[in-house]
Amino acid sequence: MVKSLITLENEAKKALNGAKNLKELDGFFRVYLGKKGEITLLLKSLTKLTAQERKKQGKGINVLKGKIQQLFKDKTQELKQEEISSNAKGDWLDISIPGIKIKQGNLHPLTQVQRRAQDIFRSMGFAVVKGPEVESEWYNFDALNMPPDHPAREMWDTFWLKQKKRSINTKENFLLRTHTSPLQVRYMQQHNPPLRIIAPGRVFRYEATDANHQINFYQLEGLMIGKNVSVANFRAMIQEFYEKFFSKKIAIRLRPSYFPFTEPSFEVDMTCLVCNGKKCKSCGHSGFMEMMGAGMVHPNVFRAAGYNPKNWQGFAFGMGIDRLAMMKYKVEDIRLFYGKDMRFLTQF
Ligand code: PHE
C-alpha cells in the first residue's frame, strides 16, 4: 500500500473542503470514490493479500470509505443550498422601486385645434372633406372666377410646379394650392345641393415670414348651399362656432371685403384674445384679429361647378387654423408652431 489510510483520509478531507462548487465536487468523486478512484483501487488491491491481512485491511478501508461518502454527501447538500440561494439573489426583484417612465407624446397643437373645429362643425351638420395640396391652376384660380389675367391672382402668389415635358399631356399648370377654396368647386361638381361641408388642409403662399405669416399654414374651408341660405345664417352659425370653440361669449364683426369668388364678400374679425382688445403684436396692434374671409358664393363659381346660380345660393368661408390656435393658446408668434422646440410643443 502506497499511502497510509490516515494520509488518504486527510487528503480527501482537504480536497472536499476546498471544493467551491458542484462541478469541483464531481472531480473529487472521480478521484476518490469513482470506478478508478483511490479508495476503489485500494479495495481492489485487497485481492492480492492473504485472507487474514485482507480482513484486517479491508475493515479499515471500508470505514474510511463510509466516512468519506458521508462527508461527500454533506458537502453536496451544502453546495446545492448555496447555489440555490445565490441564484435567487441574481433574480431579486424589488417591486417597490419606481418604474422607468415611458415618455408619452401629444398631438401637435394645430392638429388638436383642427380636430376640435371639425367636431364642432360636424355637430352642426357639416361633412368633412379633403382635397389635393398640389392643385391645378383651373381649380385654384379660374374656377373661382379668376381668369389668367385677373389682377386678384396677385393676392395669392404661390409656388408653381415645373412640369416634365413628356409626362403630362395636358396644358394645365400645377401649383401648391394657395387656399382650400378649390374644394368648393371640386365638391360641387361631384355632389348635388343642398350641402354643408368643411375642408381643412394645408395651403401655401409665397410671402415673407413674420409673427403672423408663414409660407405654409392651415385653413378650414366651409361651404353651405341651399335654396335660402343667407348671410344671416352665416353670421349665426359662425358666432355659434366661435363660442363653442372658445367656450365663452365672443365679439365678432363682419367687415366688407373683396374676393373674386364671393359677392358680397366680408372679412370676419374677432376681439383679439391674446391682449383682450388692448392691441398687441399678434393683432397688428389693432385689438382685433382677422379670423377669416367669407361671402356669398359668386354665380360664376356655381357655373364652373355646373350648378344653375338661379336655383341655388349659399355662403363660403375660409378660416386660418393657425389663427384659431394662436387665439386659443394665446401664442403671439405663428412661427412657434412650425419650429421644433419640444419645450413649446409639449405644453399642449
Ligand atoms: N380663400 C380665401 C383666402 O384664402 C378665403 C375665403 C374662402 C374667402 C371662402 C371667401 C370665401 O383668403
Coordinates of C-alpha atoms and ligand atoms in Angstrom, one line a residue:
M1 CA 0.0 0.0 0.0
V2 CA 1.4 3.4 -1.0
K3 CA -0.4 5.8 1.1
S4 CA -1.5 5.1 4.7
L5 CA -5.2 5.3 5.3
I6 CA -4.7 8.3 7.6
T7 CA -2.9 10.3 4.8
L8 CA -5.6 9.4 2.4
E9 CA -8.3 10.5 4.8
N10 CA -6.6 13.8 5.4
E11 CA -6.1 14.4 1.7
A12 CA -9.7 13.6 0.9
K13 CA -11.0 15.9 3.7
K14 CA -8.8 18.7 2.4
A15 CA -9.9 18.3 -1.2
L16 CA -13.6 18.1 -0.1
N17 CA -13.3 21.3 2.0
G18 CA -11.6 23.1 -1.0
A19 CA -14.4 22.3 -3.4
K20 CA -16.2 25.5 -4.3
N21 CA -19.0 24.2 -6.5
L22 CA -20.8 21.1 -7.6
K23 CA -18.6 20.7 -10.6
E24 CA -15.5 20.5 -8.4
L25 CA -17.3 18.0 -6.2
D26 CA -17.7 15.8 -9.3
G27 CA -14.0 15.9 -9.8
F28 CA -13.5 14.9 -6.2
F29 CA -15.8 12.0 -6.6
R30 CA -13.9 10.7 -9.6
V31 CA -10.5 11.0 -7.8
Y32 CA -11.6 9.2 -4.6
L33 CA -14.8 7.3 -4.9
G34 CA -15.2 6.7 -8.7
K35 CA -14.5 3.4 -10.5
K36 CA -10.9 4.3 -10.8
G37 CA -10.8 6.3 -7.6
E38 CA -8.2 5.8 -4.9
I39 CA -10.5 4.1 -2.5
T40 CA -11.9 1.8 -5.1
L41 CA -8.4 0.9 -6.2
L42 CA -7.4 0.2 -2.6
L43 CA -10.3 -2.2 -2.2
K44 CA -9.4 -3.9 -5.4
S45 CA -5.8 -4.3 -4.3
L46 CA -7.0 -6.4 -1.3
T47 CA -7.3 -9.4 -3.6
K48 CA -3.6 -9.7 -3.6
L49 CA -3.4 -10.1 0.2
T50 CA -3.8 -13.2 2.4
A51 CA -7.2 -13.8 3.8
Q52 CA -6.2 -12.6 7.3
E53 CA -4.5 -9.5 6.0
R54 CA -7.5 -8.8 3.7
K55 CA -9.9 -8.9 6.7
K56 CA -7.7 -6.5 8.7
Q57 CA -7.0 -4.0 6.0
G58 CA -10.5 -4.3 4.4
K59 CA -12.3 -3.2 7.6
G60 CA -10.1 -0.1 7.8
I61 CA -10.7 0.8 4.1
N62 CA -14.5 0.3 4.4
V63 CA -14.7 2.5 7.4
L64 CA -12.8 5.2 5.6
K65 CA -15.0 4.8 2.5
G66 CA -18.1 5.2 4.6
K67 CA -16.7 8.3 6.3
I68 CA -15.7 9.9 3.0
Q69 CA -19.0 9.0 1.4
Q70 CA -20.9 10.7 4.3
L71 CA -18.7 13.8 4.1
F72 CA -19.2 13.9 0.3
K73 CA -23.0 13.7 0.8
D74 CA -22.9 16.5 3.3
K75 CA -20.8 18.7 1.2
T76 CA -23.0 18.1 -1.9
Q77 CA -26.0 19.2 0.2
E78 CA -24.2 22.3 1.4
L79 CA -23.1 23.4 -2.1
K80 CA -26.5 22.8 -3.6
Q81 CA -28.1 25.0 -0.9
E82 CA -25.6 27.7 -1.6
E83 CA -26.2 27.6 -5.3
I84 CA -29.9 28.0 -4.9
S85 CA -29.7 31.0 -2.7
S86 CA -27.1 32.7 -4.9
N87 CA -29.4 32.2 -8.0
A88 CA -32.3 33.7 -6.0
K89 CA -30.1 36.7 -5.3
G90 CA -29.5 37.3 -9.0
D91 CA -33.2 37.2 -9.7
W92 CA -34.1 39.5 -6.9
L93 CA -36.8 41.9 -7.8
D94 CA -37.8 44.9 -5.8
I95 CA -41.3 45.6 -6.8
S96 CA -41.4 48.8 -4.7
I97 CA -38.8 50.6 -6.9
P98 CA -40.5 53.2 -9.2
G99 CA -40.5 52.1 -12.9
I100 CA -38.9 53.8 -15.8
K101 CA -41.5 56.1 -17.2
I102 CA -42.2 55.9 -20.9
K103 CA -42.4 59.4 -22.4
Q104 CA -45.8 59.9 -23.9
G105 CA -46.1 62.2 -26.9
N106 CA -49.0 64.5 -27.7
L107 CA -50.7 65.7 -30.9
H108 CA -49.4 68.8 -32.4
P109 CA -51.4 71.9 -31.2
L110 CA -52.6 72.6 -34.8
T111 CA -53.8 69.0 -35.1
Q112 CA -55.7 69.4 -31.8
V113 CA -57.3 72.6 -32.9
Q114 CA -58.2 71.2 -36.3
R115 CA -59.9 68.2 -34.7
R116 CA -61.8 70.3 -32.2
A117 CA -63.1 72.6 -35.0
Q118 CA -64.1 69.5 -37.1
D119 CA -66.1 68.2 -34.1
I120 CA -68.0 71.4 -33.7
F121 CA -68.8 71.7 -37.4
R122 CA -69.8 68.0 -37.5
S123 CA -72.2 68.7 -34.6
M124 CA -73.8 71.4 -36.8
G125 CA -74.3 69.0 -39.7
F126 CA -71.2 69.7 -41.8
A127 CA -69.4 66.8 -43.5
V128 CA -65.5 66.8 -43.5
V129 CA -63.8 66.5 -47.0
K130 CA -60.2 66.6 -48.1
G131 CA -58.5 67.6 -51.4
P132 CA -55.1 67.7 -53.0
E133 CA -52.3 70.0 -51.9
V134 CA -50.9 70.1 -55.4
E135 CA -53.7 71.7 -57.3
S136 CA -54.4 72.7 -60.9
E137 CA -54.4 76.3 -61.9
W138 CA -58.0 75.9 -63.0
Y139 CA -59.4 74.8 -59.6
N140 CA -57.2 77.2 -57.7
F141 CA -58.0 80.3 -59.8
D142 CA -60.1 80.0 -63.0
A143 CA -63.0 78.1 -61.4
L144 CA -63.0 80.6 -58.6
N145 CA -63.8 83.5 -61.0
M146 CA -60.1 84.4 -61.6
P147 CA -59.2 84.1 -65.2
P148 CA -55.5 84.2 -66.1
D149 CA -55.4 88.0 -66.5
H150 CA -57.3 88.7 -63.3
P151 CA -55.4 91.1 -61.0
A152 CA -56.7 89.3 -57.9
R153 CA -54.3 86.4 -58.6
E154 CA -51.6 88.7 -57.2
M155 CA -53.2 88.3 -53.8
W156 CA -52.3 84.6 -53.9
D157 CA -48.7 84.3 -55.1
T158 CA -47.5 80.7 -54.7
F159 CA -45.1 78.0 -55.8
W160 CA -45.6 76.8 -59.3
L161 CA -44.5 73.3 -60.3
K162 CA -42.2 72.7 -63.2
Q163 CA -43.6 70.1 -65.5
K164 CA -41.7 67.4 -67.3
K165 CA -42.5 67.7 -70.9
R166 CA -43.3 64.1 -71.6
S167 CA -45.1 63.0 -68.5
I168 CA -48.2 65.2 -68.8
N169 CA -50.3 65.5 -71.8
T170 CA -52.3 68.5 -70.7
K171 CA -51.6 72.2 -70.9
E172 CA -52.7 72.6 -67.3
N173 CA -50.3 74.2 -64.9
F174 CA -49.9 72.9 -61.4
L175 CA -49.2 74.8 -58.2
L176 CA -49.2 74.3 -54.4
R177 CA -52.8 75.4 -53.6
T178 CA -53.0 78.9 -52.1
H179 CA -56.2 78.2 -50.3
T180 CA -58.7 75.4 -49.6
S181 CA -61.3 77.2 -51.8
P182 CA -60.7 74.8 -54.8
L183 CA -62.6 72.3 -52.7
Q184 CA -65.8 74.2 -53.2
V185 CA -65.8 73.5 -56.9
R186 CA -64.4 70.0 -56.6
Y187 CA -67.1 69.1 -54.2
M188 CA -70.0 70.8 -56.0
Q189 CA -69.0 69.0 -59.3
Q190 CA -69.5 65.7 -57.6
H191 CA -72.5 66.3 -55.3
N192 CA -75.9 67.7 -55.6
P193 CA -77.2 70.5 -53.3
P194 CA -78.3 71.2 -50.7
L195 CA -74.9 70.6 -48.9
R196 CA -72.8 71.5 -45.9
I197 CA -69.1 70.8 -45.9
I198 CA -65.9 71.8 -44.4
A199 CA -62.5 71.1 -45.9
P200 CA -59.5 71.5 -43.6
G201 CA -56.0 71.3 -45.0
R202 CA -52.5 72.8 -45.7
V203 CA -52.1 75.7 -48.0
F204 CA -49.1 77.7 -49.4
R205 CA -48.1 81.3 -50.1
Y206 CA -45.0 82.8 -51.5
E207 CA -44.5 85.5 -48.9
A208 CA -42.2 86.7 -46.2
T209 CA -42.4 85.0 -42.9
D210 CA -43.3 87.1 -39.8
A211 CA -45.2 86.7 -36.5
N212 CA -48.5 86.3 -38.5
H213 CA -47.4 84.7 -41.7
Q214 CA -45.8 81.5 -42.9
I215 CA -45.2 80.1 -46.3
N216 CA -47.3 77.2 -45.4
F217 CA -50.2 77.1 -43.0
Y218 CA -53.6 75.5 -42.4
Q219 CA -57.0 76.6 -43.5
L220 CA -60.5 75.3 -42.9
E221 CA -62.9 76.0 -45.8
G222 CA -66.6 75.9 -45.3
L223 CA -69.5 75.8 -47.8
M224 CA -73.2 75.7 -47.2
I225 CA -75.5 75.7 -50.2
G226 CA -79.3 75.6 -50.3
K227 CA -82.4 77.4 -51.6
N228 CA -82.4 80.1 -49.0
V229 CA -79.0 80.1 -47.3
S230 CA -78.2 83.7 -46.3
V231 CA -75.6 85.9 -44.7
A232 CA -77.8 85.9 -41.6
N233 CA -77.4 82.1 -41.4
F234 CA -73.6 82.5 -41.8
R235 CA -73.5 85.1 -39.0
A236 CA -75.4 82.9 -36.6
M237 CA -73.5 79.8 -37.5
I238 CA -70.0 81.3 -37.1
Q239 CA -70.9 83.0 -33.9
E240 CA -72.0 79.7 -32.5
F241 CA -68.8 78.1 -33.7
Y242 CA -66.5 80.6 -32.0
E243 CA -68.5 80.5 -28.8
K244 CA -68.3 76.7 -28.7
F245 CA -64.6 76.7 -29.7
F246 CA -63.5 79.3 -27.1
S247 CA -66.2 78.3 -24.5
K248 CA -67.2 81.9 -23.9
K249 CA -69.1 84.9 -25.4
I250 CA -67.1 86.2 -28.3
A251 CA -67.4 89.6 -30.1
I252 CA -67.2 89.3 -33.9
R253 CA -67.6 91.8 -36.7
L254 CA -68.2 91.4 -40.4
R255 CA -66.2 93.9 -42.5
P256 CA -66.9 94.4 -46.2
S257 CA -64.1 93.0 -48.3
Y258 CA -63.4 91.6 -51.7
F259 CA -62.8 88.1 -53.0
P260 CA -63.4 87.2 -56.7
F261 CA -65.3 84.1 -55.7
T262 CA -67.9 85.6 -53.4
E263 CA -70.3 88.5 -53.7
P264 CA -70.8 90.2 -51.3
S265 CA -67.6 89.4 -49.5
F266 CA -66.5 90.1 -46.0
E267 CA -63.8 89.7 -43.5
V268 CA -64.7 88.2 -40.1
D269 CA -62.8 89.8 -37.2
M270 CA -62.8 88.7 -33.6
T271 CA -61.7 90.5 -30.5
C272 CA -58.0 89.6 -30.1
L273 CA -57.9 87.2 -27.2
V274 CA -54.2 87.4 -26.8
C275 CA -54.5 91.0 -25.5
N276 CA -58.3 91.1 -25.0
G277 CA -58.5 94.1 -27.4
K278 CA -55.7 96.0 -25.8
K279 CA -53.6 95.9 -29.0
C280 CA -50.6 93.6 -29.3
K281 CA -48.1 92.2 -31.8
S282 CA -50.4 89.3 -32.7
C283 CA -53.3 91.5 -33.8
G284 CA -51.0 94.0 -35.6
H285 CA -51.8 96.5 -32.8
S286 CA -55.5 96.8 -33.8
G287 CA -57.2 95.0 -30.9
F288 CA -59.0 92.8 -33.5
M289 CA -57.8 89.6 -35.0
E290 CA -58.7 88.9 -38.6
M291 CA -60.1 85.3 -38.4
M292 CA -61.4 84.5 -41.9
G293 CA -62.6 85.6 -45.3
A294 CA -66.1 84.8 -46.3
G295 CA -69.0 85.7 -48.5
M296 CA -71.9 84.5 -50.7
V297 CA -70.8 82.2 -53.4
H298 CA -70.4 84.0 -56.7
P299 CA -72.6 83.0 -59.6
N300 CA -69.6 82.2 -61.8
V301 CA -68.3 79.7 -59.2
F302 CA -71.7 77.9 -59.4
R303 CA -71.4 77.9 -63.2
A304 CA -67.9 76.5 -63.1
A305 CA -69.3 73.7 -60.8
G306 CA -72.2 73.0 -63.1
Y307 CA -74.9 74.5 -60.9
N308 CA -77.6 76.9 -62.0
P309 CA -77.0 80.1 -60.0
K310 CA -80.7 81.0 -60.3
N311 CA -81.6 77.9 -58.3
W312 CA -79.0 77.9 -55.6
Q313 CA -77.3 80.2 -53.1
G314 CA -75.1 79.9 -50.1
F315 CA -72.1 81.0 -48.2
A316 CA -68.4 80.1 -48.2
F317 CA -65.7 80.9 -45.7
G318 CA -62.0 80.1 -45.2
M319 CA -60.6 80.4 -41.7
G320 CA -57.0 80.1 -40.6
I321 CA -56.4 77.1 -38.3
D322 CA -53.2 78.7 -37.1
R323 CA -55.1 81.9 -36.1
L324 CA -57.6 79.8 -34.1
A325 CA -54.7 78.1 -32.3
M326 CA -53.0 81.5 -31.6
M327 CA -56.2 82.8 -30.1
K328 CA -56.9 79.7 -28.1
Y329 CA -53.5 79.3 -26.6
K330 CA -52.5 83.0 -26.6
V331 CA -49.5 82.4 -28.7
E332 CA -48.1 85.6 -30.2
D333 CA -45.9 84.2 -33.0
I334 CA -47.2 81.7 -35.6
R335 CA -43.6 80.6 -36.2
L336 CA -43.6 78.7 -32.9
F337 CA -46.0 76.1 -34.4
Y338 CA -43.6 75.3 -37.1
G339 CA -40.4 75.2 -35.1
K340 CA -39.3 72.1 -33.5
D341 CA -38.9 73.3 -29.9
M342 CA -40.3 70.5 -27.8
R343 CA -40.5 72.8 -24.8
F344 CA -43.2 74.7 -26.7
L345 CA -44.9 71.8 -28.4
T346 CA -45.3 69.5 -25.4
Q347 CA -47.2 72.2 -23.5
F348 CA -50.5 71.4 -25.2
Ligands
PHE1 N1 -59.8 81.5 -49.8 C1 -59.8 82.8 -49.2 C2 -58.4 83.1 -48.7 O1 -57.6 82.2 -48.7 C3 -60.8 82.8 -48.0 C4 -62.2 82.7 -48.4 C5 -62.8 81.5 -48.5 C6 -62.9 83.9 -48.7 C7 -64.1 81.4 -48.9 C8 -64.2 83.8 -49.1 C9 -64.8 82.5 -49.2 O2 -58.0 84.2 -48.4

